[in-house]
Amino acid sequence: MHANGHIDRFARSHEAVFDQVHGTSAFFPFHRRFVLEFENIGRSYDPGFTVPYWDAPLDYRRPERSPVLQRNTLGGNGRSSDGCLTSGVMANWGISVPTRHCLSRRFDNAPFINSWMPPEVVSSYIQSDSSLADFREHIEYGIHGNTHVGLGGDAATKYAAADFFFHMHHANIDRLWWLWQNNHARGMSMYNGIGSQGAASLNDVIPNGGGIGFGGERVGSVMVLGFNGVCYSYDSAPSPPRNFPASGPTQKGSHRNAMSQDGDDQERVRSRPPSAADTAEALPGDSDIPSHRFLSGASDPTGSDLEAIRMRASLDPDQLRAFYPGLVHVSRDGHQRTPAIVDDLSGDTRTALQAKIPYPALLSKDWVAMHGFDYAKVEQVHREACYLIELLNNSTYRSPY
C-alpha cells in the first residue's frame, strides 16, 4: 500500500478535510468511514486483512512500553537527530505530504510518553454521557488527543494518517463510540451538536477529499455496524444487531444483507493485538458483570471485571450513579441497587495494590490551536477527569490496569 501511494493518499485526504471532521460531530462518522476505506483497500492486497484496534487507554501509565510501539511492531520513538522512524514495520518510510520527508515520531517526553486518560475515565464517559456532542468532546479532548500528542512527529499533524498507528487508534475510537451507542437508548441514531455543515443531521454528507472519496455517502449510512457496507464487528463490544428498523432513506436493510455486500458471508472482526494481559486467568465470575456493555477496557476481560468489582466496592451509590450508572442496577420494584460484590478473587492474578492512577497530561496549546478548539474547554475536560481520578485514588479503589 505504501509503495503504491495509498498511504500518501490517506494522509493527504485527512489533511484536506481536517477542519470539517475535528471539533464537530462529524468526528465519529468520518473516521469510521475513513478507516473502513483503508481496510477495504487493504483487503484488495490480502482478503483477510482487518485493521486491529489499539486499546490505547490500557497503556496509559507508560505508553512507550505498549506492545504496539516496539521494534517488531510499529516502532518506537524516532531518531534523536531528526525524528525519523527507524524501527518497526514502517522503518525508513518516506512520505510526500505535505512535502517529501521521512515518517517521523517525537515522543512528547522522550524517551518516555506522558500519561494518558485511564480506562476508568473513558468508562465513565461511555456510561454517563447522555449526548453524542458531550461524548465527542470528552473523547476528542482526552484519549484521542493524548495519543496523537504523545507519539508526536507526523502523528501530531493534520496528515497523521501517514502512520499506521492512526488507523489502529481510530479503530479503537470507533469501538468506544460503538460501546457508547449500545449503552444509550437512542445511541444508534443520535447525531447532535455541530456537524461539518452546520447543525448536525443524519443526512449530512460525510466529508471527503484529497483523493479519498465516499461517493456522497451520508452520516446515517454508517451509524450502525453491520449495515450499509459497514461490515465488521469488534471482539470486545456488542455484535451488530440482526435487524435495525429504518429511520430514514439511508438506514435500511438487514445484518445478513449487509454482510453479503462484502462479497462473502464472513463478517470481519477487528481485534486487539495480543499483550501480556491476555495470559491472565479469568475471574470466578460475577455473572451480572457484562463488562463489554459499558467499560472501556473490555478488551481485557479480567481487568474490566476487576474494574467493575472494585468500583462497586469502593464508591458509594451516589458516586456510582454520577460516574458509572451502568454499575447500578434497577431491581424489579424500581429501586436502584448495587449488586453483590464477588468476595472470591482467587482468580485475580493482578496485585490489589496497584499504584494509584496518574493524572493524564493536558493537551499542548499547539495541538489545541491546530484544531481550533477552545482551550478553556479542553482545560475543563482535563480538570474534570483529574477530579474523578482523585476521587478514585482517595477511595479504596485500585486500578487493575
Coordinates of C-alpha atoms in Angstrom, one line a residue:
M1 CA 0.0 0.0 0.0
H2 CA 2.9 2.3 0.8
A3 CA 4.7 1.6 -2.5
N4 CA 1.5 2.1 -4.5
G5 CA 0.9 5.6 -2.9
H6 CA -2.1 4.7 -0.8
I7 CA -0.5 5.9 2.4
D8 CA 0.1 9.3 0.9
R9 CA -3.4 9.4 -0.4
F10 CA -4.9 8.8 3.1
A11 CA -2.6 11.4 4.7
R12 CA -3.5 14.0 2.0
S13 CA -7.2 13.2 2.4
H14 CA -7.2 13.6 6.1
E15 CA -5.3 16.9 5.8
A16 CA -7.9 18.1 3.2
V17 CA -10.9 17.6 5.5
F18 CA -9.2 18.2 8.8
D19 CA -11.2 21.3 9.9
Q20 CA -14.5 19.7 9.0
V21 CA -14.0 16.5 11.0
H22 CA -12.5 17.7 14.2
G23 CA -14.3 19.7 16.8
T24 CA -17.6 18.7 15.2
S25 CA -19.9 15.7 15.5
A26 CA -18.6 14.5 12.1
F27 CA -15.5 13.3 14.0
F28 CA -17.0 9.9 14.7
P29 CA -18.8 9.0 11.4
F30 CA -16.0 10.4 9.2
H31 CA -13.3 8.3 11.0
R32 CA -15.5 5.2 11.0
R33 CA -15.8 5.5 7.2
F34 CA -12.2 6.6 6.7
V35 CA -10.7 3.6 8.5
L36 CA -13.2 1.3 6.7
E37 CA -12.0 2.6 3.4
F38 CA -8.4 1.9 4.4
E39 CA -9.4 -1.6 5.4
N40 CA -11.2 -2.1 2.1
I41 CA -8.2 -1.2 0.1
G42 CA -6.0 -3.4 2.3
R43 CA -8.3 -6.3 1.5
S44 CA -7.5 -5.9 -2.2
Y45 CA -4.0 -6.9 -1.2
D46 CA -4.9 -9.5 1.4
P47 CA -8.6 -10.7 1.5
G48 CA -8.2 -11.5 5.2
F49 CA -6.9 -8.1 6.2
T50 CA -8.6 -6.2 9.1
V51 CA -7.4 -3.2 11.0
P52 CA -6.6 -4.2 14.6
Y53 CA -7.6 -1.7 17.2
W54 CA -5.1 -0.3 19.7
D55 CA -6.8 0.0 23.1
A56 CA -4.6 2.9 24.0
P57 CA -6.2 3.6 27.4
L58 CA -4.8 0.2 28.6
D59 CA -1.3 1.6 28.1
Y60 CA -2.0 4.9 29.9
R61 CA 0.6 4.5 32.6
R62 CA 3.7 4.0 30.4
P63 CA 2.6 4.3 26.8
E64 CA 6.1 3.9 25.4
R65 CA 6.0 0.3 26.8
S66 CA 3.0 -0.6 24.7
P67 CA 3.4 -3.8 22.6
V68 CA 2.2 -1.6 19.7
L69 CA 5.3 0.6 20.0
Q70 CA 8.0 -2.0 19.9
R71 CA 10.7 -2.6 17.4
N72 CA 8.9 -5.7 16.0
T73 CA 5.6 -3.9 15.6
L74 CA 5.0 -0.2 14.8
G75 CA 8.3 1.0 16.2
G76 CA 9.1 3.4 19.0
N77 CA 10.5 6.9 19.1
G78 CA 12.1 8.5 16.1
R79 CA 15.8 9.1 15.7
S80 CA 17.0 11.9 18.1
S81 CA 18.6 13.9 15.4
D82 CA 15.7 14.3 13.0
G83 CA 12.8 12.2 14.4
C84 CA 12.9 9.7 11.5
L85 CA 11.3 6.4 12.4
T86 CA 14.0 3.7 12.0
S87 CA 12.3 0.7 13.7
G88 CA 9.2 -1.3 13.2
V89 CA 7.2 -2.2 10.1
M90 CA 7.3 1.4 8.8
A91 CA 11.1 1.9 9.4
N92 CA 12.7 4.4 7.0
W93 CA 9.4 5.1 5.1
G94 CA 9.3 8.3 3.1
I95 CA 6.0 10.2 2.7
S96 CA 5.2 13.1 0.4
V97 CA 2.6 15.0 2.4
P98 CA 2.9 18.0 2.7
T99 CA 6.4 17.6 1.1
R100 CA 8.8 14.7 0.8
H101 CA 10.2 13.6 4.2
C102 CA 10.8 10.7 6.4
L103 CA 8.0 9.3 8.6
S104 CA 8.7 10.8 12.0
R105 CA 7.9 10.3 15.7
R106 CA 8.9 12.6 18.6
F107 CA 7.6 11.3 21.9
D108 CA 6.3 14.2 24.0
N109 CA 8.5 13.4 26.9
A110 CA 11.3 11.4 25.1
P111 CA 12.3 8.8 25.7
F112 CA 9.0 8.5 27.5
I113 CA 5.4 9.4 26.7
N114 CA 3.4 11.4 29.2
S115 CA 0.4 9.5 30.9
W116 CA -2.9 9.3 29.0
M117 CA -6.6 9.2 30.1
P118 CA -7.0 5.9 32.0
P119 CA -9.7 3.3 31.2
E120 CA -11.7 4.3 34.3
V121 CA -12.3 7.8 33.0
V122 CA -13.2 6.6 29.5
S123 CA -15.6 4.1 31.0
S124 CA -17.3 6.9 32.9
Y125 CA -17.8 8.8 29.6
I126 CA -19.3 5.7 27.9
Q127 CA -21.8 5.3 30.8
S128 CA -22.6 8.8 31.9
D129 CA -22.6 10.9 28.7
S130 CA -26.2 11.2 27.5
S131 CA -25.3 13.3 24.4
L132 CA -23.1 12.4 21.5
A133 CA -21.8 16.0 21.5
D134 CA -20.6 15.6 25.1
F135 CA -19.1 12.2 24.4
R136 CA -17.3 13.5 21.4
E137 CA -15.7 16.3 23.3
H138 CA -14.6 14.0 26.1
I139 CA -13.0 11.6 23.7
E140 CA -11.5 14.1 21.3
Y141 CA -10.1 16.3 24.1
G142 CA -8.9 13.2 26.0
I143 CA -7.6 9.9 24.9
H144 CA -7.8 10.8 21.2
G145 CA -5.6 13.9 21.6
N146 CA -3.4 12.2 24.3
T147 CA -2.3 9.5 21.8
H148 CA -1.6 11.8 18.9
V149 CA 0.3 14.3 21.1
G150 CA 2.1 11.5 22.9
L151 CA 3.6 10.0 19.8
G152 CA 4.4 13.4 18.3
G153 CA 6.1 13.9 14.9
D154 CA 3.8 13.2 12.0
A155 CA 1.3 11.7 14.4
A156 CA 0.7 15.1 15.8
T157 CA 0.0 16.7 12.4
K158 CA -3.1 17.1 10.1
Y159 CA -1.6 14.3 7.9
A160 CA -1.3 11.8 10.8
A161 CA -2.9 9.1 8.7
A162 CA 0.6 8.5 7.2
D163 CA 1.4 6.5 10.3
F164 CA -0.4 3.1 10.6
F165 CA -0.9 3.8 14.3
F166 CA -3.6 6.3 13.2
H167 CA -5.8 3.6 11.8
M168 CA -5.3 1.3 14.8
H169 CA -6.0 4.2 17.1
H170 CA -9.1 5.3 15.3
A171 CA -10.4 1.8 15.1
N172 CA -10.4 1.9 18.9
I173 CA -12.1 5.3 19.0
D174 CA -14.7 3.8 16.7
R175 CA -15.0 0.8 19.2
L176 CA -15.5 3.2 22.1
W177 CA -18.2 5.0 20.1
W178 CA -19.9 1.7 19.4
L179 CA -19.8 0.9 23.1
W180 CA -21.4 4.3 23.8
Q181 CA -24.0 3.7 21.1
N182 CA -25.0 0.4 22.6
N183 CA -25.4 1.9 26.1
H184 CA -27.8 4.6 25.3
A185 CA -31.4 4.3 24.2
R186 CA -31.1 6.3 21.1
G187 CA -27.4 5.8 20.6
M188 CA -27.5 4.2 17.2
S189 CA -29.4 7.2 15.7
M190 CA -28.2 10.1 18.0
Y191 CA -26.3 12.6 16.0
N192 CA -26.5 16.0 17.6
G193 CA -24.3 19.1 18.2
I194 CA -22.5 20.9 15.4
G195 CA -21.8 18.9 12.2
S196 CA -19.5 19.6 9.3
Q197 CA -22.1 21.7 7.6
G198 CA -24.0 23.4 10.4
A199 CA -26.4 21.8 12.8
A200 CA -25.7 18.0 12.8
S201 CA -28.0 15.9 10.7
L202 CA -28.0 12.2 9.7
N203 CA -28.4 13.5 6.1
D204 CA -25.1 15.3 6.2
V205 CA -22.7 14.1 3.5
I206 CA -19.6 12.5 5.1
P207 CA -16.7 14.9 4.3
N208 CA -14.2 13.6 1.8
G209 CA -11.4 15.0 -0.4
G210 CA -7.7 14.8 -1.2
G211 CA -8.0 11.6 -3.2
I212 CA -10.3 9.5 -0.9
G213 CA -14.0 9.8 -1.8
F214 CA -17.1 8.1 -0.3
G215 CA -19.4 8.8 -3.2
G216 CA -21.7 11.2 -1.4
E217 CA -22.5 8.7 1.4
R218 CA -24.3 10.3 4.3
V219 CA -23.8 10.1 8.0
G220 CA -26.9 8.0 8.5
S221 CA -25.4 5.2 6.4
V222 CA -22.6 4.5 8.9
M223 CA -24.3 4.8 12.2
V224 CA -24.9 1.1 12.8
L225 CA -22.2 -1.7 12.4
G226 CA -23.4 -4.5 10.1
F227 CA -25.5 -2.3 7.8
N228 CA -24.9 -0.5 4.5
G229 CA -21.5 -2.0 3.9
V230 CA -20.1 -1.2 7.4
C231 CA -19.3 -4.9 7.6
Y232 CA -17.3 -5.5 10.7
S233 CA -17.6 -6.0 14.4
Y234 CA -15.3 -5.9 17.5
D235 CA -14.2 -8.8 19.6
S236 CA -14.9 -6.8 22.8
A237 CA -18.1 -5.0 22.0
P238 CA -21.7 -6.0 21.3
S239 CA -22.3 -7.7 17.9
P240 CA -24.2 -5.8 15.2
P241 CA -28.0 -6.1 15.6
R242 CA -29.6 -8.7 13.5
N243 CA -32.2 -6.2 12.3
F244 CA -32.3 -2.4 12.6
P245 CA -35.5 -0.5 11.8
A246 CA -35.1 2.1 9.1
S247 CA -35.3 5.7 10.4
G248 CA -34.7 7.3 7.0
P249 CA -33.6 6.5 3.5
T250 CA -30.0 5.9 4.5
Q251 CA -30.7 3.4 7.2
K252 CA -32.2 0.2 5.8
G253 CA -31.5 -3.5 5.2
S254 CA -30.6 -6.4 7.5
H255 CA -27.4 -7.6 9.1
R256 CA -27.3 -10.6 6.7
N257 CA -27.8 -8.4 3.7
A258 CA -25.1 -6.0 4.8
M259 CA -22.6 -8.8 5.3
S260 CA -23.2 -10.2 1.9
Q261 CA -22.4 -6.9 0.3
D262 CA -18.7 -7.6 1.0
G263 CA -18.7 -10.4 -1.5
D264 CA -18.9 -13.2 1.1
D265 CA -20.8 -14.1 4.2
Q266 CA -17.7 -13.9 6.5
E267 CA -18.0 -10.9 8.9
R268 CA -14.8 -9.1 9.6
V269 CA -13.9 -9.0 13.3
R270 CA -11.5 -6.3 14.5
S271 CA -9.4 -7.5 17.4
R272 CA -6.8 -6.1 19.8
P273 CA -3.1 -7.3 19.2
P274 CA -2.0 -9.8 21.9
S275 CA -0.5 -8.4 25.1
A276 CA 0.7 -9.7 28.5
A277 CA -2.8 -9.1 29.9
D278 CA -4.2 -11.9 27.7
T279 CA -2.4 -14.5 29.8
A280 CA -4.3 -13.6 33.0
E281 CA -6.8 -16.1 34.3
A282 CA -10.5 -15.4 34.1
L283 CA -12.1 -14.5 37.4
P284 CA -14.5 -16.9 39.0
G285 CA -17.1 -14.6 37.6
D286 CA -19.8 -12.2 38.8
S287 CA -22.5 -13.3 36.4
D288 CA -24.0 -9.9 36.5
I289 CA -21.0 -8.1 35.1
P290 CA -21.4 -8.0 31.3
S291 CA -18.3 -5.8 31.1
H292 CA -18.4 -5.4 27.4
R293 CA -21.5 -3.4 27.7
F294 CA -20.1 -0.4 29.5
L295 CA -16.4 -0.5 30.2
S296 CA -13.6 0.9 28.0
G297 CA -11.2 -1.8 28.9
A298 CA -13.4 -4.7 27.8
S299 CA -10.7 -6.0 25.5
D300 CA -9.0 -7.0 28.8
P301 CA -11.8 -9.2 30.3
T302 CA -10.1 -9.9 33.6
G303 CA -9.2 -6.2 34.1
S304 CA -12.7 -5.0 33.2
D305 CA -14.3 -7.4 35.5
L306 CA -12.0 -6.3 38.3
E307 CA -12.7 -2.7 37.4
A308 CA -16.4 -3.3 37.9
I309 CA -16.0 -5.3 41.1
R310 CA -13.6 -2.8 42.7
M311 CA -15.7 0.2 41.6
R312 CA -18.8 -1.2 43.3
A313 CA -16.8 -2.0 46.5
S314 CA -15.1 1.5 46.6
L315 CA -17.7 4.1 45.6
D316 CA -20.9 4.9 47.3
P317 CA -24.3 4.7 45.4
D318 CA -24.4 8.4 44.7
Q319 CA -20.9 8.4 43.2
L320 CA -21.7 5.3 41.1
R321 CA -24.9 7.0 39.8
A322 CA -23.0 10.1 38.9
F323 CA -20.0 8.5 37.1
Y324 CA -20.8 4.8 36.5
P325 CA -24.6 4.4 36.2
G326 CA -24.1 1.1 34.3
L327 CA -22.8 -0.3 37.6
V328 CA -26.0 0.5 39.4
H329 CA -28.8 -1.9 38.6
V330 CA -32.5 -1.4 39.0
S331 CA -34.5 -4.0 40.8
R332 CA -38.0 -5.2 39.9
D333 CA -39.5 -2.8 42.4
G334 CA -37.8 0.1 40.6
H335 CA -35.2 0.8 43.3
Q336 CA -31.6 1.2 42.3
R337 CA -29.2 -1.1 44.0
T338 CA -25.6 -2.0 43.9
P339 CA -25.2 -5.7 43.1
A340 CA -23.4 -8.0 45.4
I341 CA -19.6 -8.0 45.1
V342 CA -17.6 -11.1 44.3
D343 CA -15.7 -12.0 47.5
D344 CA -13.6 -14.7 46.0
L345 CA -10.8 -13.0 44.0
S346 CA -8.7 -16.2 43.9
G347 CA -8.6 -15.9 40.1
D348 CA -7.2 -12.4 40.3
T349 CA -3.6 -12.7 39.1
R350 CA -3.0 -8.9 39.5
T351 CA -2.0 -7.1 42.6
A352 CA -4.7 -5.5 44.6
L353 CA -2.2 -2.8 45.5
Q354 CA -1.6 -1.4 42.0
A355 CA -0.1 2.1 42.1
K356 CA -2.6 4.9 42.2
I357 CA -3.8 6.2 38.8
P358 CA -1.5 9.0 37.5
Y359 CA -3.1 12.2 36.1
P360 CA -3.1 12.5 32.3
A361 CA -1.1 15.1 30.5
L362 CA -3.0 18.2 29.4
L363 CA -3.1 18.6 25.6
S364 CA -0.5 21.0 24.3
K365 CA -1.5 24.5 23.3
D366 CA -0.1 23.9 19.8
W367 CA -2.3 20.8 19.3
V368 CA -5.4 22.7 20.6
A369 CA -4.7 25.7 18.3
M370 CA -4.2 23.4 15.3
H371 CA -7.7 22.1 15.8
G372 CA -9.3 25.4 16.6
F373 CA -10.5 24.1 20.0
D374 CA -11.5 26.3 22.9
Y375 CA -8.5 25.9 25.2
A376 CA -10.7 26.7 28.3
K377 CA -13.0 23.8 27.3
V378 CA -10.1 21.5 26.9
E379 CA -8.8 22.5 30.3
Q380 CA -12.2 21.9 31.8
V381 CA -12.4 18.4 30.4
H382 CA -8.9 17.7 31.8
R383 CA -9.8 19.2 35.2
E384 CA -13.0 17.1 35.5
A385 CA -11.0 13.9 34.6
C386 CA -8.5 14.7 37.3
Y387 CA -11.3 15.2 39.8
L388 CA -12.6 11.7 39.0
I389 CA -9.1 10.2 39.3
E390 CA -8.6 11.9 42.6
L391 CA -11.9 10.5 43.8
L392 CA -10.8 7.0 42.8
N393 CA -7.3 7.4 44.3
N394 CA -8.8 8.7 47.6
S395 CA -11.1 5.7 47.8
T396 CA -10.1 2.1 48.3
Y397 CA -10.2 1.5 44.5
R398 CA -7.0 0.3 42.9
S399 CA -6.8 0.1 39.1
P400 CA -6.3 -3.4 37.6
Y401 CA -4.7 -1.8 34.6

